[in-house]
Coordinates of C-alpha atoms in Angstrom, one line a residue:
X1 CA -44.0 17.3 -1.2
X2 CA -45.4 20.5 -1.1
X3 CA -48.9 21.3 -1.7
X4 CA -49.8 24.0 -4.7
X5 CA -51.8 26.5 -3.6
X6 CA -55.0 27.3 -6.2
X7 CA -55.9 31.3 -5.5
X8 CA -58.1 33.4 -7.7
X9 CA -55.3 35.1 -9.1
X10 CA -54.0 31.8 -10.2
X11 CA -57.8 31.4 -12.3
X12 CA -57.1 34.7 -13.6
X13 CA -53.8 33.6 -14.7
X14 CA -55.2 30.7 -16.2
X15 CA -58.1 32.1 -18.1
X16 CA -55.6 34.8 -19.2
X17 CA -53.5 32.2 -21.0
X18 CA -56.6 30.2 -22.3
X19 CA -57.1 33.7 -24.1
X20 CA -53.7 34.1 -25.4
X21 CA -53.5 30.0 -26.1
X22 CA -50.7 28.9 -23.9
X23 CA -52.4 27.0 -21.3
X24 CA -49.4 25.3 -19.7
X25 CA -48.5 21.5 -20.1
X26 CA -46.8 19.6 -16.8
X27 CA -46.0 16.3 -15.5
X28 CA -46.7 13.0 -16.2
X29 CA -49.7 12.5 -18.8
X30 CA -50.7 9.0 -17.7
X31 CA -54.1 9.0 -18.5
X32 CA -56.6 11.2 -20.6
X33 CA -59.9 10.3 -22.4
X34 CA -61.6 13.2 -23.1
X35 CA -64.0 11.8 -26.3
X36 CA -65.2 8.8 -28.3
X37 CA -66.1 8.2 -32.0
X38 CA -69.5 9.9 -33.1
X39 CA -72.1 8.4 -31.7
X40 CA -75.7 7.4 -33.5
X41 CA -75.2 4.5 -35.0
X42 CA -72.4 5.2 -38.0
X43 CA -73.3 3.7 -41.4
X44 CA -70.1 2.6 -41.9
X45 CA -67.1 1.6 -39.4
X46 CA -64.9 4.0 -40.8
X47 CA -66.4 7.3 -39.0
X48 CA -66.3 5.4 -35.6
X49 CA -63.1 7.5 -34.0
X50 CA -60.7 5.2 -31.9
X51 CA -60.5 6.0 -28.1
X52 CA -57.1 5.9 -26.0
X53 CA -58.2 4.8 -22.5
X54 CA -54.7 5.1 -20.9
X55 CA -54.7 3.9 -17.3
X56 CA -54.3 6.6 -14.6
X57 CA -52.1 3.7 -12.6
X58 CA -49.7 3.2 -15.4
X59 CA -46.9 5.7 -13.8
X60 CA -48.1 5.7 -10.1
X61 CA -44.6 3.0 -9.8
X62 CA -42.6 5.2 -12.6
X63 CA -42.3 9.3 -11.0
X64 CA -38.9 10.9 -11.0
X65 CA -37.9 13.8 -9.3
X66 CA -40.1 16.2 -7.8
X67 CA -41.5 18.0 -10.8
X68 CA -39.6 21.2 -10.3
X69 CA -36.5 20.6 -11.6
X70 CA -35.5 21.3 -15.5
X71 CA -36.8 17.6 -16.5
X72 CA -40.3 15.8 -16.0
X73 CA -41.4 12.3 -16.7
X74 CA -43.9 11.8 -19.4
X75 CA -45.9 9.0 -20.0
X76 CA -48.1 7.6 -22.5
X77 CA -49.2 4.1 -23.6
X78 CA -45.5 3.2 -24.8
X79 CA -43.8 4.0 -21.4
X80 CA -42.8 6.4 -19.3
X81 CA -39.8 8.9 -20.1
X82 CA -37.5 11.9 -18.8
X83 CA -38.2 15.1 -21.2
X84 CA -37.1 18.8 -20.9
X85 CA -40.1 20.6 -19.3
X86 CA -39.5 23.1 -22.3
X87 CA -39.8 20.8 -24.3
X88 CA -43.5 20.4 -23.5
X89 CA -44.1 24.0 -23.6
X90 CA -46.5 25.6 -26.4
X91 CA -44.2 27.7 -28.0
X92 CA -44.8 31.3 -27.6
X93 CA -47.2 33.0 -29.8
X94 CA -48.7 29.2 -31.0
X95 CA -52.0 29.5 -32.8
X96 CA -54.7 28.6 -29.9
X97 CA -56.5 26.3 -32.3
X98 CA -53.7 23.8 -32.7
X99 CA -53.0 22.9 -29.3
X100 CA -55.4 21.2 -26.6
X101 CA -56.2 23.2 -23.7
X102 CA -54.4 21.8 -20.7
X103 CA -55.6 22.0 -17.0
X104 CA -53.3 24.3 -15.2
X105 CA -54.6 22.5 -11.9
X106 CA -54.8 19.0 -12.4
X107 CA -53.7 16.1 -10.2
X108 CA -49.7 15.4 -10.2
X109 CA -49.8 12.7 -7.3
X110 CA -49.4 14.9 -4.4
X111 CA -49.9 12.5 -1.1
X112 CA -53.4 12.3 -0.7
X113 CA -52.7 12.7 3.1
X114 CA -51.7 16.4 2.6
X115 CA -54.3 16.8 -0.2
X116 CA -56.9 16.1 2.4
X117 CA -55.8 17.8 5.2
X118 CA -55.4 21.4 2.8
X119 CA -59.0 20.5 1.6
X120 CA -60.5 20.5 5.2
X121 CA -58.6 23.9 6.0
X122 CA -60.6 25.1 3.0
X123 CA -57.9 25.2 -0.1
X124 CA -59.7 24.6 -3.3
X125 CA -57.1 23.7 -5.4
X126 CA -56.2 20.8 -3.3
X127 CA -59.8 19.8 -3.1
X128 CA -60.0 20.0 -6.8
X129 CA -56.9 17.8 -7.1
X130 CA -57.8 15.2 -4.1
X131 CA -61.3 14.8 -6.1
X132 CA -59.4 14.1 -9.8
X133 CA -57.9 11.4 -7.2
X134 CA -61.1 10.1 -6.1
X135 CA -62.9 10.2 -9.6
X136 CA -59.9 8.5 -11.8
X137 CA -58.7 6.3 -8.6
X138 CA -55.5 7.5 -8.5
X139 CA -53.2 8.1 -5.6
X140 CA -54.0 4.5 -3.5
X141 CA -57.5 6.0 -3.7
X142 CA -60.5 4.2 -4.4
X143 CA -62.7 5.3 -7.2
X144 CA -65.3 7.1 -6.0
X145 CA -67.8 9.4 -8.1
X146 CA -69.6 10.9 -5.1
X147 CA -66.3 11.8 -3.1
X148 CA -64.6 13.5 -6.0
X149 CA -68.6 15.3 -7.0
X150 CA -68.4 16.9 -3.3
X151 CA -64.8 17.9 -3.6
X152 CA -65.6 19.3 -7.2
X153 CA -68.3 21.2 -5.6
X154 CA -65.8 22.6 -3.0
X155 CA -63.6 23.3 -5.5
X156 CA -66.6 25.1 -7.9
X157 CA -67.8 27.5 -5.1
X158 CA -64.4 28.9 -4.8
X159 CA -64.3 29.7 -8.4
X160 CA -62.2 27.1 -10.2
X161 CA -63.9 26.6 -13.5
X162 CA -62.0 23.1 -14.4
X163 CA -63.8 21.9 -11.2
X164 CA -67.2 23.1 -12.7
X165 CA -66.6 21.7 -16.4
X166 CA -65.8 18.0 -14.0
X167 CA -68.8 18.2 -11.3
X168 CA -70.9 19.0 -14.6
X169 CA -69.9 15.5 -16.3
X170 CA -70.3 14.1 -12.9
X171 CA -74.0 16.1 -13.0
X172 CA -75.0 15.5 -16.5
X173 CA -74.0 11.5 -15.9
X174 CA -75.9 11.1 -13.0
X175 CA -73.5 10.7 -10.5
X176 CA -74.0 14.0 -8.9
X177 CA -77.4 15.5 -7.2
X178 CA -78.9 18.3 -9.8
X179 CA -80.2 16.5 -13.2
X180 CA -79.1 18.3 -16.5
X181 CA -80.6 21.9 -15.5
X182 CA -77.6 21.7 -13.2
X183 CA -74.7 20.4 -15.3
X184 CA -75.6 22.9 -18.0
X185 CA -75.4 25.7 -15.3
X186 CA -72.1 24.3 -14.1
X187 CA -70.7 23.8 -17.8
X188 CA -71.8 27.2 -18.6
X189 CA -70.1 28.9 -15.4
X190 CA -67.1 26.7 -16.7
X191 CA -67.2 28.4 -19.9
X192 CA -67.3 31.8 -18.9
X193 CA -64.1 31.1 -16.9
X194 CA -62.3 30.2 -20.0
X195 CA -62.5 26.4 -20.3
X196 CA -63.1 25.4 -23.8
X197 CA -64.1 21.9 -23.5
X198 CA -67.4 23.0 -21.8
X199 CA -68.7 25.3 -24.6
X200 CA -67.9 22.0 -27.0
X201 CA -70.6 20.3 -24.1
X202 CA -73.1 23.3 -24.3
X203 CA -72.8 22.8 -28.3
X204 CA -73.9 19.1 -28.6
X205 CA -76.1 19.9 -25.6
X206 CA -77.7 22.4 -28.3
X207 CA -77.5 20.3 -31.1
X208 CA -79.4 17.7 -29.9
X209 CA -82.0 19.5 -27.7
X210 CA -80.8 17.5 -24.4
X211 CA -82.0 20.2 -21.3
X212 CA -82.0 23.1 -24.2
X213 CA -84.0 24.1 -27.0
X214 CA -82.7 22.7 -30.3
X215 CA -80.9 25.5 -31.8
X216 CA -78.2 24.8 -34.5
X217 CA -77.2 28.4 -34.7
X218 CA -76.6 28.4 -30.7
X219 CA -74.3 24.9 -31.2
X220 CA -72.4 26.5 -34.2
X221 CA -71.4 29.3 -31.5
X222 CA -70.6 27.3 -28.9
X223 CA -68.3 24.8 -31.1
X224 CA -66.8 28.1 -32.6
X225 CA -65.9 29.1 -29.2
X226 CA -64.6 25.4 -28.4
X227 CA -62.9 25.5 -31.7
X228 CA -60.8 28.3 -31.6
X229 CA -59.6 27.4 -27.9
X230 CA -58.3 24.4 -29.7
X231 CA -60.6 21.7 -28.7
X232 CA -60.7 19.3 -31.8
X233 CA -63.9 17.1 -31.7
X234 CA -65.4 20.9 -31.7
X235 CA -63.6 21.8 -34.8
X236 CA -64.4 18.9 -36.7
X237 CA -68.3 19.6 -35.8
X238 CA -67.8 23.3 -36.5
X239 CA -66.5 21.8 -40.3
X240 CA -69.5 19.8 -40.6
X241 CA -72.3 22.3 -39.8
X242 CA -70.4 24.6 -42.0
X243 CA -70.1 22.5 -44.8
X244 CA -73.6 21.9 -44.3
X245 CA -75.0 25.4 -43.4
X246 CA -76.4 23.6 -40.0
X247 CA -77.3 26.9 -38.1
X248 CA -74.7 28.9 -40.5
X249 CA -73.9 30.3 -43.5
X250 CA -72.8 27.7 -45.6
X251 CA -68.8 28.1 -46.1
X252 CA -67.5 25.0 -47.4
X253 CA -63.5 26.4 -47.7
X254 CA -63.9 27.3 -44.3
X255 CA -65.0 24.2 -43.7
X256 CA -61.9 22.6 -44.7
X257 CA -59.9 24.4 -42.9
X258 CA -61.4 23.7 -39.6
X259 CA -61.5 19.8 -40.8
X260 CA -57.5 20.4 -41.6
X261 CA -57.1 21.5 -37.9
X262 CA -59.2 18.4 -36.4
X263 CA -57.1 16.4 -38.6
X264 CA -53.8 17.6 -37.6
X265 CA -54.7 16.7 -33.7
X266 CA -55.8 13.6 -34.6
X267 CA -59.4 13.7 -35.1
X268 CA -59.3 10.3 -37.2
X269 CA -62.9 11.0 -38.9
X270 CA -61.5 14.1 -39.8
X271 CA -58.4 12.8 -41.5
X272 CA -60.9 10.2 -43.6
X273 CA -63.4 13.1 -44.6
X274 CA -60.3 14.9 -45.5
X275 CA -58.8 11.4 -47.4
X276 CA -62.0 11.4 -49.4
X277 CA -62.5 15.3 -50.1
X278 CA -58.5 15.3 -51.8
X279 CA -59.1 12.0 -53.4
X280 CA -62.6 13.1 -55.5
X281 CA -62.4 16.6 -55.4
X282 CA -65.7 18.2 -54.2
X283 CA -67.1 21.8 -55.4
X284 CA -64.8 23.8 -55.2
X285 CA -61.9 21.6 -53.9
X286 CA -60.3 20.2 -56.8
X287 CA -58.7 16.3 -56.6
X288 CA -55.7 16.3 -55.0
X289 CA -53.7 12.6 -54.8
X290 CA -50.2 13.3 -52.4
X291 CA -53.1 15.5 -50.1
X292 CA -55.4 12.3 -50.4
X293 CA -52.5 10.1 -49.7
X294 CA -51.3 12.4 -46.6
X295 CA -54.5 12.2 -45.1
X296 CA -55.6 8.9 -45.8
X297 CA -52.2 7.5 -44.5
X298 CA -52.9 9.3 -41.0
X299 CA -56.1 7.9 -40.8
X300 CA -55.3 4.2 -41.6
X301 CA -52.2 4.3 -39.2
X302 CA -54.7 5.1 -36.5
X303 CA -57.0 1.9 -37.2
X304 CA -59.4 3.3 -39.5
X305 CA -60.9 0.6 -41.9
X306 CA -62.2 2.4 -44.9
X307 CA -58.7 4.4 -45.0
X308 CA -56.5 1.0 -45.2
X309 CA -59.0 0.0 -48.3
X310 CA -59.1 3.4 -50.0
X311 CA -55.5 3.8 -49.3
X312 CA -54.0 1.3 -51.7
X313 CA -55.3 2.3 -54.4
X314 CA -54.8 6.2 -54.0
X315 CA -50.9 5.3 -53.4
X316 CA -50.8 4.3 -56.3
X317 CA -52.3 7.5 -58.6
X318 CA -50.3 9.5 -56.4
X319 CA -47.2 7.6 -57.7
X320 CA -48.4 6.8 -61.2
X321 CA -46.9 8.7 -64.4
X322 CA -49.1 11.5 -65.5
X323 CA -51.3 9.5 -68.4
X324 CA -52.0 6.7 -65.6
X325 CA -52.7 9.5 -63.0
X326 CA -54.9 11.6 -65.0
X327 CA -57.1 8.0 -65.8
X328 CA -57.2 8.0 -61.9
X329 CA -58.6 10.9 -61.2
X330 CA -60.9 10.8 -63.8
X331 CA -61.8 7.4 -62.1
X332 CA -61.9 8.7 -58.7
X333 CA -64.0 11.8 -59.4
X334 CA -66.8 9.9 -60.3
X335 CA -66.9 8.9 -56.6
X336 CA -67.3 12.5 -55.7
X337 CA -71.3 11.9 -55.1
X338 CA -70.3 9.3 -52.4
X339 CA -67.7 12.0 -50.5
X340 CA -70.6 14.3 -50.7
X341 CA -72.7 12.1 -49.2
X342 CA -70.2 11.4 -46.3
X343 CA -69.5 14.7 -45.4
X344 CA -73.6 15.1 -45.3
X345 CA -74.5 12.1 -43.5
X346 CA -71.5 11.8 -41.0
X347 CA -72.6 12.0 -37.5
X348 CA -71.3 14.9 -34.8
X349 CA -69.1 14.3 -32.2
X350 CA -70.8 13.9 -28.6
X351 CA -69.8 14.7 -25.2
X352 CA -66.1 15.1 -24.0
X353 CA -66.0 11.8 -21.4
X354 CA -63.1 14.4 -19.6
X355 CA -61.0 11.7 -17.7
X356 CA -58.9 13.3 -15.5
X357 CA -55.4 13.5 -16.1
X358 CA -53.1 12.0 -14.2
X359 CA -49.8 14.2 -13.4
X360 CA -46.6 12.5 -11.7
X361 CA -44.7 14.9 -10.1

């Protein structure tokens, strides 16, 4: 199986279409974990987010084809199945902030023979592959944290920021030589080269005062940039410090419409906040029941506890005739304190874990 080449004018490539918001989409998808619920101790279970932990090994026995043809095989935790590569595609001229930013250079189970022996001739892009190998144990490979932090470091010198947002985790987790000064240099260098899900780390970095002086306003800019490159755990923490004025002006529509985009890629915190919001009305936002419903329905499909209980009863103004409905609302907007309070108290979401993907060719 041939070996990819990574060049500099395939970063330029890259960053060019992390600009424009079509990062491509390849392969397999076997594995990805790149968050978890907000951490800090949540008041309630209901603002802990659900993480998929999908097994990197799940489609090692499953590949078709050799990844070039018109089809590819995807996989996620219900199986593995044959798709039209367009099918994948962002569509052309898709709004940036509703689609994920996708590694251009991630692993798709080349040998790791041939990975290695590109690495030690000095390609990056296979270094940068074989260490995605090494760090999610992919490819007959053990897992091994140090390997894939010296192969990320290759890989980083060269100029591949993906490779610097990764050796930065590795860094900033320990498992790497440097301590935090170095991860926040390597996450910053990542973000300079276009890769969203490192501002969203130099925004809770900022937030929280971890290797950086506590500055809101900093954070706010950093999950604006993370935010508009589609990253969702940054857009629902850009909603939140708007909503609050946290190192902003204070812009609660704007608020909601960055909560609306979380939502939509499945930010389940998101969809409750948004659940509540439609179902009490708050300031300016009137009481909304189908919107409430929507929302709430979203979020209790995905697991979330206080959506299932508030859901019932929501269903049922939503559905009710217009005297019952109107005794609803007049019900549910004296909950509007408690939304307020949530949409105050909830906590921010932390550090992207960034699992590598795992791409069957």
């Amino acid at each position: 199986m041939p070996i990819t080449r990574w060049s500099s004018r395939s970063a330029a490539t890259g960053r060019r279409r992390f600009a424009a918001g079509s990062a491509p989409v390849d392969g397999c998808r076997c594995a990805e974990a790149v968050g978890r619920g907000p951490a800090g101790g949540a008041p309630r279970a209901a603002l802990a987010a659900l993480a998929l932990l999908l097994l990197a090994a799940g489609c090692a026995g499953q590949r078709g084809g050799s990844g070039f043809g018109p089809m590819v095989r995807v996989c996620d935790e219900s199986g593995c199945r044959d798709q039209p590569k367009a099918a994948i595609q962002p569509a052309a001229g898709e709004d940036p902030r509703t689609v994920r930013q996708q590694d251009p250079d991630a692993y798709r189970g080349e040998p790791v023979a041939a990975l290695r022996q590109a690495a030690a001739e000095g390609d990056a892009g296979a270094a940068y592959r074989l260490g995605q190998a090494y760090e999610a144990g992919a490819g007959g490979l053990p897992r091994d944290a140090r390997q894939a932090a010296r192969l990320y470091a290759q890989a980083a010198e060269a100029g591949m920021p993906f490779a610097s947002l990764r050796l930065g985790r590795l860094t900033e987790q320990g498992q790497a030589p440097g301590g935090l000064g170095r991860a926040i240099a390597l996450y910053r260098a990542a973000a300079e080269g276009g890769v969203a899900q490192a501002a969203h780390q130099l925004g809770v970095l900022a937030l929280d005062g971890r290797g950086l002086p506590r500055d809101p306003a900093e954070a706010a800019g950093w999950f604006r940039r993370a935010a508009e490159g589609g990253v969702p755990e940054s857009q629902y923490n850009l909603a939140l410090m708007l909503f609050r004025g946290e190192g902003v002006a204070r812009q609660p529509y704007e608020a909601i419409q960055w909560m609306r985009r979380a939502g939509d890629q499945g930010v389940v915190p998101a969809q409750l906040a948004l659940g509540r919001l439609y179902m009490t009305g708050l300031e300016e936002q009137g009481q909304d029941m189908q919107e409430a419903q929507s929302w709430l329905s979203r979020a209790a499909a995905a697991g979330d506890a206080e959506a299932r209980r508030l859901l019932p009863g929501v269903t049922q103004a939503a559905q009710a005739e217009r005297s019952s409905w109107q005794a609803a609302q007049r019900a549910y907007a004296l909950q509007a304190a408690a939304t307020h309070s949530y949409w105050w108290g909830a906590p921010y979401w932390p550090l992207l874990l960034l699992t590598p993907r795992f791409v069957a060719m």
